[in-house]
Coordinates of C-alpha atoms and ligand atoms in Angstrom, one line a residue:
M1 CA -21.4 13.8 -18.7
R2 CA -18.8 11.1 -19.1
L3 CA -16.1 10.7 -16.4
Y4 CA -13.0 8.5 -16.6
L5 CA -11.3 7.7 -13.4
I6 CA -7.8 6.3 -14.1
N7 CA -5.3 4.4 -12.0
P8 CA -2.0 4.6 -13.9
S9 CA 0.4 1.6 -14.1
N10 CA 4.0 1.5 -13.2
P11 CA 5.7 -1.1 -15.5
L12 CA 8.6 -1.3 -13.0
V13 CA 6.4 -2.7 -10.3
S14 CA 6.9 -6.4 -11.0
I15 CA 4.4 -7.5 -8.4
V16 CA 1.6 -6.0 -10.4
N17 CA 2.8 -7.3 -13.7
V18 CA 0.0 -9.9 -14.2
K19 CA 1.4 -11.2 -17.5
E20 CA 4.8 -12.1 -15.9
S21 CA 3.4 -14.5 -13.4
R22 CA 0.0 -16.0 -12.8
W23 CA 0.5 -15.7 -9.1
N24 CA 0.4 -12.0 -9.5
H25 CA -3.3 -12.1 -9.9
Y26 CA -3.4 -12.4 -6.2
R27 CA -1.3 -9.3 -5.8
V28 CA -3.2 -6.8 -8.0
W29 CA -5.3 -4.7 -5.7
K30 CA -8.3 -2.6 -6.4
P31 CA -7.8 1.2 -6.6
L32 CA -10.2 2.0 -3.7
S33 CA -9.6 5.7 -4.0
L34 CA -11.3 5.8 -7.4
M35 CA -14.2 3.6 -6.1
V36 CA -14.7 6.1 -3.3
L37 CA -14.6 9.0 -5.7
A38 CA -17.2 7.2 -7.8
G39 CA -19.3 6.9 -4.6
L40 CA -19.1 10.7 -4.2
T41 CA -20.1 11.4 -7.8
P42 CA -23.7 12.5 -8.6
P43 CA -25.8 10.2 -10.9
E44 CA -25.7 12.6 -13.9
W45 CA -22.1 11.5 -14.5
E46 CA -21.5 8.2 -16.3
I47 CA -18.4 6.8 -14.6
T48 CA -15.8 4.4 -16.0
I49 CA -12.9 3.3 -13.7
L50 CA -9.9 2.3 -15.7
D51 CA -7.1 0.4 -13.8
E52 CA -4.0 0.2 -16.0
N53 CA -2.7 -2.5 -13.7
L54 CA -5.0 -4.9 -15.5
G55 CA -3.7 -3.8 -18.9
V56 CA -3.5 -0.3 -20.5
P57 CA -6.8 0.5 -22.2
D58 CA -6.9 1.6 -25.9
Y59 CA -7.9 5.2 -25.0
Q60 CA -8.1 6.1 -28.7
A61 CA -10.8 3.5 -29.3
M62 CA -12.9 4.7 -26.4
P63 CA -15.5 7.5 -26.5
Q64 CA -14.1 10.9 -25.5
P65 CA -14.8 11.8 -21.9
D66 CA -15.9 15.2 -20.5
L67 CA -13.5 14.9 -17.6
V68 CA -10.6 12.7 -16.5
G69 CA -9.7 12.1 -12.9
I70 CA -6.3 10.5 -12.2
T71 CA -5.0 9.1 -9.0
A72 CA -1.3 8.5 -8.3
F73 CA 1.1 7.3 -5.7
T74 CA 4.5 8.9 -6.2
S75 CA 5.7 5.7 -8.0
Q76 CA 2.9 6.2 -10.6
A77 CA 3.6 9.8 -11.3
N78 CA 5.4 9.4 -14.6
R79 CA 2.7 7.3 -16.1
A80 CA 0.0 9.6 -14.6
Y81 CA 1.6 12.6 -16.5
E82 CA 1.7 10.6 -19.8
V83 CA -2.0 9.8 -19.4
A84 CA -2.8 13.4 -18.4
T85 CA -0.9 14.8 -21.4
Y86 CA -2.7 12.5 -23.8
F87 CA -6.1 13.6 -22.6
R88 CA -5.2 17.3 -22.4
N89 CA -4.0 17.2 -26.0
M90 CA -7.5 16.1 -26.9
S91 CA -8.8 19.1 -24.9
V92 CA -10.3 16.9 -22.2
P93 CA -9.8 18.6 -18.8
V94 CA -7.7 16.5 -16.3
V95 CA -7.9 16.6 -12.5
M96 CA -5.3 14.8 -10.4
G97 CA -5.6 13.9 -6.8
G98 CA -4.2 11.5 -4.1
I99 CA -1.0 11.3 -2.2
H100 CA 1.4 12.5 -4.9
A101 CA -0.7 15.4 -5.9
T102 CA -0.8 16.4 -2.2
M103 CA 2.9 16.0 -1.6
C104 CA 4.2 17.4 -4.9
Q105 CA 1.6 20.0 -5.7
D106 CA 3.7 22.3 -7.9
E107 CA 5.0 19.5 -10.0
V108 CA 1.6 17.9 -10.5
A109 CA 0.0 21.3 -11.3
E110 CA 2.2 21.5 -14.4
Y111 CA 0.6 18.3 -15.8
A112 CA -3.1 18.7 -14.8
D113 CA -5.7 21.4 -15.3
S114 CA -6.7 21.1 -11.7
I115 CA -5.3 19.3 -8.6
V116 CA -7.2 18.2 -5.5
T117 CA -5.1 17.8 -2.3
R118 CA -5.7 15.6 0.7
E119 CA -9.0 13.7 1.1
A120 CA -11.7 14.4 -1.5
E121 CA -15.0 13.8 0.3
S122 CA -15.7 17.5 1.1
I123 CA -14.7 18.9 -2.3
W124 CA -15.2 16.4 -5.2
P125 CA -18.9 17.3 -5.9
Q126 CA -17.8 21.0 -6.1
V127 CA -15.0 20.0 -8.5
L128 CA -17.5 18.1 -10.7
E129 CA -19.9 21.0 -10.7
D130 CA -17.1 23.5 -11.7
A131 CA -16.0 21.1 -14.5
R132 CA -19.6 20.9 -15.8
R133 CA -19.7 24.6 -16.0
G134 CA -16.3 24.8 -17.6
S135 CA -14.9 26.8 -14.7
L136 CA -12.4 24.4 -13.0
K137 CA -10.1 26.0 -10.5
H138 CA -6.4 25.1 -10.5
R139 CA -6.4 23.9 -7.0
Y140 CA -8.8 22.5 -4.4
D141 CA -8.0 21.3 -0.9
G142 CA -10.3 18.7 0.6
G143 CA -8.6 18.7 4.0
L144 CA -9.3 15.7 6.3
A145 CA -12.8 14.2 5.8
E146 CA -15.4 14.0 8.4
I147 CA -15.3 10.3 8.7
K148 CA -19.1 9.8 8.6
S149 CA -19.0 11.5 5.2
V150 CA -17.0 8.7 3.6
P151 CA -19.4 7.2 1.1
L152 CA -19.9 3.5 0.3
A153 CA -17.4 2.8 -2.4
R154 CA -18.8 1.8 -5.9
H155 CA -17.8 -1.9 -5.8
D156 CA -20.0 -2.5 -8.8
L157 CA -17.8 -0.5 -11.2
L158 CA -14.7 -2.7 -11.4
D159 CA -14.6 -6.0 -13.2
T160 CA -14.2 -9.3 -11.5
R161 CA -10.6 -10.2 -12.5
Y162 CA -9.3 -9.2 -9.0
A163 CA -8.7 -11.9 -6.4
F164 CA -9.5 -9.4 -3.6
G165 CA -12.1 -6.8 -2.9
A166 CA -11.1 -3.7 -0.9
I167 CA -12.5 -1.6 1.9
Q168 CA -11.4 1.0 4.4
T169 CA -12.7 1.2 8.0
T170 CA -10.4 3.8 9.6
R171 CA -8.1 6.7 8.5
G172 CA -5.1 8.3 10.1
C173 CA -2.2 7.2 12.4
P174 CA -0.8 8.9 15.4
L175 CA 2.6 7.1 15.2
N176 CA 4.2 9.3 12.5
C177 CA 7.1 6.9 11.6
S178 CA 9.9 8.8 9.8
F179 CA 9.6 7.0 6.5
C180 CA 5.8 6.9 6.2
S181 CA 3.4 9.4 4.6
V182 CA 0.3 8.4 6.4
T183 CA 0.4 10.8 9.4
A184 CA 1.3 13.7 7.1
F185 CA -1.5 12.8 4.6
N186 CA -4.3 11.4 6.7
G187 CA -3.5 13.1 10.0
A188 CA -2.5 11.9 13.4
R189 CA -6.1 11.6 14.6
Y190 CA -7.4 8.0 14.3
R191 CA -10.8 8.3 12.6
Q192 CA -13.1 5.3 12.6
R193 CA -16.0 4.8 10.2
P194 CA -19.4 4.0 11.6
I195 CA -19.6 0.3 12.1
A196 CA -23.0 0.1 10.3
D197 CA -21.4 1.6 7.2
V198 CA -18.5 -0.9 7.3
V199 CA -20.9 -3.8 7.5
R200 CA -23.1 -2.4 4.7
E201 CA -20.1 -1.9 2.5
F202 CA -18.7 -5.4 3.2
K203 CA -22.0 -6.7 1.9
L204 CA -21.6 -4.9 -1.4
I205 CA -18.2 -6.5 -2.1
R206 CA -18.5 -9.4 -4.6
E207 CA -15.2 -11.1 -4.0
K208 CA -14.9 -13.7 -1.2
R209 CA -11.5 -12.3 -0.2
V210 CA -11.0 -8.7 0.9
L211 CA -8.1 -6.4 1.6
V212 CA -8.9 -4.0 4.5
V213 CA -6.6 -1.1 3.4
D214 CA -6.5 0.6 6.9
D215 CA -3.0 1.5 7.9
N216 CA -3.7 0.2 11.4
L217 CA -7.0 -1.7 11.7
I218 CA -7.1 -1.8 15.5
G219 CA -5.4 1.5 16.5
T220 CA -3.2 2.1 19.5
R221 CA -5.5 3.1 22.4
P222 CA -7.9 1.2 24.5
E223 CA -10.9 3.0 23.0
H224 CA -9.7 2.1 19.5
I225 CA -9.4 -1.5 20.4
A226 CA -12.8 -1.5 22.0
R227 CA -14.3 -0.1 18.7
A228 CA -12.4 -2.8 16.7
K229 CA -13.9 -5.5 18.9
D230 CA -17.4 -4.0 18.3
M231 CA -16.8 -3.9 14.6
F232 CA -15.6 -7.6 14.5
R233 CA -18.7 -8.6 16.6
A234 CA -21.0 -6.8 14.1
M235 CA -19.2 -8.4 11.2
A236 CA -19.5 -11.9 12.6
Q237 CA -23.2 -11.3 13.5
A238 CA -23.8 -10.1 9.9
N239 CA -22.5 -13.5 8.7
L240 CA -20.6 -11.8 5.9
R241 CA -18.8 -15.0 4.8
K242 CA -15.7 -13.0 3.8
E243 CA -12.1 -13.8 4.4
W244 CA -9.9 -10.7 4.8
V245 CA -6.4 -9.5 5.4
A246 CA -5.4 -6.3 7.1
Q247 CA -2.5 -4.2 8.4
A248 CA -2.0 -3.7 12.1
T249 CA 0.6 -2.8 14.7
I250 CA 2.1 -5.6 16.9
N251 CA -0.3 -4.8 19.7
F252 CA -2.8 -6.8 17.8
A253 CA -1.2 -9.8 19.6
D254 CA -1.9 -8.4 23.1
D255 CA -5.5 -9.2 23.5
E256 CA -6.9 -12.7 23.1
E257 CA -10.5 -11.6 22.9
L258 CA -9.6 -9.2 20.1
L259 CA -7.8 -12.0 18.2
A260 CA -10.7 -14.4 18.6
L261 CA -13.2 -11.8 17.5
A262 CA -11.1 -10.9 14.4
A263 CA -10.7 -14.5 13.4
K264 CA -14.5 -15.0 13.8
A265 CA -15.2 -12.0 11.7
G266 CA -13.0 -13.5 8.9
C267 CA -9.5 -12.3 9.5
R268 CA -7.0 -14.7 7.8
G269 CA -3.9 -12.6 7.6
V270 CA -2.2 -9.6 9.1
F271 CA 0.6 -7.5 7.7
I272 CA 2.8 -6.1 10.5
G273 CA 5.6 -3.5 10.2
F274 CA 8.5 -4.7 12.4
E275 CA 10.8 -2.4 10.5
S276 CA 14.1 -3.1 12.3
L277 CA 15.8 -5.9 14.3
S278 CA 17.2 -3.5 16.9
V279 CA 16.1 -0.9 19.4
E280 CA 18.4 1.6 17.8
G281 CA 16.7 1.0 14.4
L282 CA 13.3 1.4 15.8
K283 CA 14.3 4.6 17.5
E284 CA 15.8 5.8 14.2
V285 CA 12.5 5.3 12.3
G286 CA 10.5 6.7 15.2
K287 CA 8.6 3.5 15.8
K288 CA 9.2 3.2 19.6
F289 CA 5.7 1.8 19.8
N290 CA 7.1 -1.6 18.9
L291 CA 9.3 -1.5 22.0
L292 CA 6.6 -0.9 24.5
K293 CA 6.0 -3.6 27.2
G294 CA 9.4 -5.3 26.6
R295 CA 7.8 -7.3 23.9
D296 CA 8.8 -10.8 22.8
F297 CA 8.0 -10.8 19.1
R298 CA 8.2 -14.5 18.7
T299 CA 5.5 -15.0 21.4
S300 CA 3.4 -12.2 19.8
V301 CA 3.5 -13.8 16.4
R302 CA 2.6 -17.2 17.8
R303 CA -0.3 -15.8 19.7
I304 CA -1.8 -14.3 16.5
Q305 CA -1.1 -17.5 14.5
K306 CA -2.9 -19.6 17.1
H307 CA -6.1 -18.0 15.9
N308 CA -5.4 -19.3 12.4
I309 CA -4.3 -15.8 11.2
L310 CA -1.2 -15.7 9.0
V311 CA 1.5 -13.1 9.8
V312 CA 3.4 -11.2 7.1
G313 CA 6.2 -9.2 8.6
S314 CA 7.8 -6.2 7.0
F315 CA 11.4 -4.9 7.6
I316 CA 13.4 -2.1 6.1
I317 CA 17.0 -2.3 4.8
G318 CA 19.2 0.8 4.6
L319 CA 18.8 2.4 8.1
D320 CA 21.8 4.3 9.3
I321 CA 22.6 1.5 11.8
D322 CA 22.4 -1.2 9.1
E323 CA 25.7 -2.7 8.1
A324 CA 26.8 -5.5 5.8
G325 CA 25.2 -8.8 7.0
I326 CA 21.9 -7.2 7.6
G327 CA 20.1 -9.2 4.9
K328 CA 20.9 -12.6 6.3
R329 CA 20.2 -11.3 9.9
I330 CA 16.7 -10.2 8.9
A331 CA 16.0 -13.5 7.2
D332 CA 17.2 -15.4 10.3
V333 CA 15.2 -13.3 12.7
A334 CA 12.1 -13.5 10.5
R335 CA 12.3 -17.3 10.7
Q336 CA 12.9 -17.1 14.5
Y337 CA 9.8 -15.0 14.9
G338 CA 8.0 -17.7 12.8
L339 CA 6.7 -15.3 10.1
D340 CA 4.6 -16.9 7.4
N341 CA 5.8 -14.3 4.8
L342 CA 8.5 -11.7 4.8
N343 CA 8.4 -8.4 3.0
V344 CA 11.7 -6.4 3.0
L345 CA 11.9 -2.9 1.5
F346 CA 14.6 -0.4 0.9
L347 CA 14.6 2.7 3.1
T348 CA 13.0 5.3 0.7
P349 CA 12.6 9.0 1.2
L350 CA 9.0 9.6 0.1
P351 CA 8.1 13.2 -0.4
G352 CA 6.3 14.8 2.5
T353 CA 7.9 12.5 5.1
R354 CA 10.3 13.4 7.9
L355 CA 12.8 11.1 6.2
W356 CA 12.6 13.1 3.0
D357 CA 13.4 16.3 4.9
Q358 CA 16.3 14.7 6.7
M359 CA 17.9 13.0 3.6
K360 CA 17.3 16.1 1.5
S361 CA 19.1 18.3 4.0
E362 CA 22.0 15.8 4.1
D363 CA 22.1 15.6 0.3
R364 CA 21.5 11.9 0.4
I365 CA 18.8 11.5 -2.2
A366 CA 20.6 9.7 -5.0
L367 CA 17.9 9.5 -7.6
D368 CA 16.7 13.1 -7.7
T369 CA 15.9 14.0 -11.3
F370 CA 12.2 14.4 -11.0
P371 CA 9.7 13.5 -12.3
E372 CA 11.6 10.8 -14.3
D373 CA 13.1 9.2 -11.2
W374 CA 9.8 8.8 -9.3
K375 CA 9.1 5.5 -11.1
Y376 CA 11.8 4.0 -8.8
Y377 CA 10.2 5.2 -5.6
T378 CA 8.5 1.8 -5.1
L379 CA 10.5 0.9 -2.0
T380 CA 12.0 -1.9 -4.1
F381 CA 14.9 0.1 -5.4
P382 CA 17.6 1.8 -3.3
V383 CA 17.2 5.4 -4.4
A384 CA 19.2 7.1 -1.6
H385 CA 22.8 7.1 -0.3
Y386 CA 22.9 4.8 2.7
K387 CA 25.3 5.3 5.6
H388 CA 27.1 2.0 5.7
L389 CA 25.9 0.3 2.5
S390 CA 27.0 1.1 -1.1
L391 CA 24.5 0.6 -4.0
D392 CA 26.0 -2.8 -4.8
T393 CA 26.1 -3.9 -1.1
I394 CA 22.6 -3.0 -0.3
I395 CA 21.2 -4.8 -3.4
E396 CA 23.3 -7.8 -2.4
E397 CA 22.0 -7.7 1.1
M398 CA 18.4 -7.6 -0.1
T399 CA 19.0 -10.5 -2.5
L400 CA 20.6 -12.6 0.2
C401 CA 17.8 -11.9 2.5
D402 CA 15.1 -12.9 0.0
R403 CA 17.0 -15.9 -1.3
N404 CA 17.5 -17.2 2.2
F405 CA 14.0 -16.7 3.5
Y406 CA 12.4 -17.9 0.3
S407 CA 14.8 -20.9 -0.4
M408 CA 12.8 -24.0 -1.3
P409 CA 13.7 -25.9 1.9
H410 CA 12.6 -23.0 4.1
I411 CA 9.3 -22.6 2.1
L412 CA 8.6 -26.3 2.5
R413 CA 9.3 -26.2 6.2
R414 CA 6.9 -23.3 6.6
A415 CA 4.3 -25.0 4.5
F416 CA 4.5 -28.2 6.6
G417 CA 4.4 -26.1 9.8
S418 CA 1.2 -24.5 8.7
L419 CA -0.2 -27.8 7.6
W420 CA 0.6 -29.3 11.0
H421 CA -1.0 -26.4 12.8
R422 CA -3.9 -26.3 10.2
R423 CA -3.1 -22.7 9.6
Q424 CA -4.1 -22.2 5.9
P425 CA -1.3 -24.2 4.4
L426 CA -2.4 -23.6 0.8
I427 CA -2.5 -19.8 1.2
S428 CA 0.8 -19.8 3.0
L429 CA 2.4 -21.9 0.2
V430 CA 0.9 -19.8 -2.6
G431 CA 2.1 -16.6 -0.8
N432 CA 5.6 -18.0 -0.4
L433 CA 5.9 -19.3 -4.0
S434 CA 4.5 -16.0 -5.3
Y435 CA 7.3 -14.1 -3.5
R436 CA 9.9 -16.6 -4.7
S437 CA 8.7 -16.3 -8.3
N438 CA 9.5 -12.6 -8.1
L439 CA 13.1 -13.1 -7.1
R440 CA 14.1 -13.8 -10.7
L441 CA 12.4 -10.7 -11.9
N442 CA 14.0 -8.7 -9.1
G443 CA 17.5 -9.8 -10.3
K444 CA 16.9 -8.3 -13.7
A445 CA 15.3 -5.2 -12.3
Y446 CA 18.3 -4.6 -10.0
A447 CA 20.7 -5.0 -13.0
D448 CA 18.7 -2.4 -15.0
F449 CA 18.5 -0.1 -12.0
K450 CA 22.3 -0.1 -11.5
H451 CA 22.8 0.7 -15.1
Y452 CA 20.2 3.6 -14.9
S453 CA 21.9 4.9 -11.7
A454 CA 25.3 4.8 -13.2
K455 CA 24.1 6.7 -16.3
R456 CA 22.4 9.3 -14.0
H457 CA 25.6 9.9 -12.1
N458 CA 27.9 10.2 -15.1
Ligands
B12_501 C1 -3.9 -0.1 -0.3 C2 -2.5 0.5 -0.5 C3 -1.7 -0.1 -1.5 C4 -2.2 -1.1 -2.5 C5 -2.7 -0.3 -3.7 C6 -4.1 -0.5 -4.1 C7 -4.4 0.4 -5.2 N1 -4.4 0.0 -6.4 O1 -4.8 1.6 -4.9 C8 -0.9 -1.8 -2.8 C9 -0.7 -2.9 -1.8 C10 -0.9 -2.4 -4.2 C11 0.1 -0.7 -2.6 C12 1.3 -0.6 -3.2 C13 2.2 0.3 -3.0 N2 2.1 1.3 -2.1 CO1 0.6 1.6 -1.0 N3 -0.8 2.0 0.2 C14 -2.0 1.6 0.3 C15 -2.7 2.3 1.5 C16 -2.5 1.4 2.7 C17 -4.1 2.6 1.4 C18 -4.5 3.3 0.1 C19 -6.0 3.4 0.0 O2 -6.7 2.6 -0.7 N4 -6.7 4.3 0.7 C20 -8.1 4.5 0.7 C21 -8.5 5.6 -0.2 C22 -10.0 5.8 -0.1 O3 -7.8 6.7 0.2 P1 -6.8 7.5 -0.8 O4 -6.1 6.6 -1.7 O5 -6.0 8.4 0.0 O6 -7.8 8.4 -1.7 C23 -8.5 9.5 -1.2 C24 -7.7 10.8 -1.5 O7 -6.3 10.6 -1.6 C25 -8.3 11.4 -2.7 N5 -7.8 10.9 -4.0 C26 -7.1 9.8 -4.4 N6 -6.9 9.8 -5.7 C27 -7.6 10.8 -6.2 C28 -7.8 11.2 -7.5 C29 -8.6 12.3 -7.8 C30 -8.8 12.7 -9.2 C31 -9.1 13.1 -6.7 C32 -10.0 14.3 -7.0 C33 -8.9 12.7 -5.4 C34 -8.2 11.5 -5.2 O8 -9.6 10.9 -2.6 C35 -9.8 9.7 -1.9 C36 -10.9 9.9 -1.0 O9 -10.7 10.9 0.0 C37 -1.8 3.6 1.5 C38 -1.8 4.3 2.9 C39 -2.8 5.4 2.9 N7 -3.4 5.7 4.0 O10 -3.1 6.0 1.9 C40 -0.5 3.1 1.1 C41 0.4 4.1 0.3 C42 -0.5 4.9 -0.6 N8 1.3 3.2 -0.4 C43 2.5 3.7 -0.5 C44 3.5 3.0 -1.2 C45 4.9 3.6 -1.0 C46 3.3 1.9 -2.0 C47 4.4 1.3 -2.9 C48 5.2 2.2 -3.7 C49 5.3 0.5 -2.1 C50 4.8 -0.6 -1.3 N9 5.3 -1.8 -1.5 O11 3.9 -0.5 -0.4 C51 3.5 0.4 -3.8 C52 3.3 1.1 -5.2 C53 2.5 0.3 -6.2 C54 2.5 1.0 -7.5 N10 1.6 0.6 -8.3 O12 3.3 1.8 -7.9 C55 2.6 5.0 0.2 C56 2.6 6.1 -0.9 C57 3.5 7.3 -0.6 C58 3.6 8.1 -1.9 N11 4.1 9.3 -1.7 O13 3.4 7.6 -2.9 C59 1.4 5.0 1.1 C60 0.8 6.4 1.5 C61 1.8 4.3 2.4 C62 3.0 4.9 3.2 N12 3.5 4.1 4.1 O14 3.4 6.0 3.0 N13 -0.4 0.2 -1.7
SF4_502 S1 4.3 3.0 9.3 FE1 2.4 2.3 10.1 S2 2.5 2.9 12.3 FE2 4.1 4.1 11.3 S3 3.1 6.0 10.8 FE3 2.8 4.7 9.0 S4 0.8 3.7 9.3 FE4 1.5 4.6 11.3

């Protein structure tokens, strides 16, 4: 039995457009969902993982599979439907799963023979068995997985053109920020994989560099932090020789021992969601967690960096409190905090989030012809109506912010700073130049987007 597992591309996502810029090789990430599904698949299935982000395969020239499984974030839905339609026209059954299939079940059900909602661990072997017998059901729900049942992902199945391997050590997040799908999808309970599994899986990864995909690597409570420390100790002891980057909340900075252990285990960079410059903004998105302990963000960032860990900060533009001037203010503050890299995104109502419900009820979702418009739900296009920022203004604010933070003098200053502090100057420089090289592409993408929006609203 031949199984194709497909990660569809989104041509609008410039950061994954490898041909546009060679830097982008460092920003194409492995589709871990499919590697985990492969890990759950019995040996009688011959599995091929096809990641369209590395180039769209010539499906016609390939042997016909017995079953196709497609994953999709919302931004990949359009292409996912094209691929699904292609295979269904050839009478190959198609199963879709992942976040979009969970949040937009009725829509996805129109394009697939079967959909699998939420986490797949408990249900995928059953789906395969039904497919083998030719009796696929239209819908399956995997619920939330028993974390011990998460298999070792099949790291051997993808080719070596990626700069980073990928692994997941925890699932779920209790914070439930208004714009984020994680709590709705993976639940509020923070579930941690057995440390021995994590170490074993790290050993299976061929790449020297690894993306730890957890939404919050360390968690929020003392027992979560204690487990993170144990995991870092075990990783260091296993002498994995990996360098990895992860996402965490700002409390990562609060514990020197945690930072030292993370660095020893190979942590080289951390992605932190600051989201807003102001208390009102943090309250608006429901991330009051960032306000605890009367935090001084600059000190927190420095404390992390002292351990030779780069800090990438993320902010949102388009909150109800944001007014003209927000772009420049974010760039200024990001520099004051001393961030190594800045990632600013447009406030985007993703289906299944609290923000979606709110904006929908206020009739503020501007691009709402679905499924066509999903391709713009990449957080890099302003798809909503923003309270104080028109379409032109919000794009201008984003452009000003990026041009300011990624101006050549500022990039060089950061590069010298990290050289002086011996904090991975090369990685820092490459990261900054990679963002900068996308600014030109963004300009063109915004112009096309405005044109598209105008056509939509006429
Ligand atoms: C790693 C990651 C990325 C990587 C992607 C790597 C890759 N190629 O997959 C990168 C950095 C590139 C990325 C980019 C983006 N991401 Co992202 N990302 C994540 C993150 C943190 C982890 C995903 C992951 O690997 N999980 C581990 C695997 C094992 O879990 P899983 O994917 O859920 O898969 C399980 C089930 O869903 C199911 N399943 C999944 N697919 C399938 C398919 C079949 C057939 C079946 C049966 C089951 C099944 O089985 C798996 C095992 O249980 C999630 C957050 C999260 N917790 O999901 C956000 C998340 C998926 N990203 C999100 C977003 C918004 C984006 C971006 C649009 C914007 C951005 N800048 O972040 C871009 C889009 C890129 C694009 N191509 O269009 C949102 C998506 C919301 C939505 N409705 O789509 C999430 C949920 C975060 C959030 N804050 O809400 N992301
Ligand atoms: S943004 Fe981060 S902290 Fe907030 S709910 Fe999502 S994963 Fe949790």
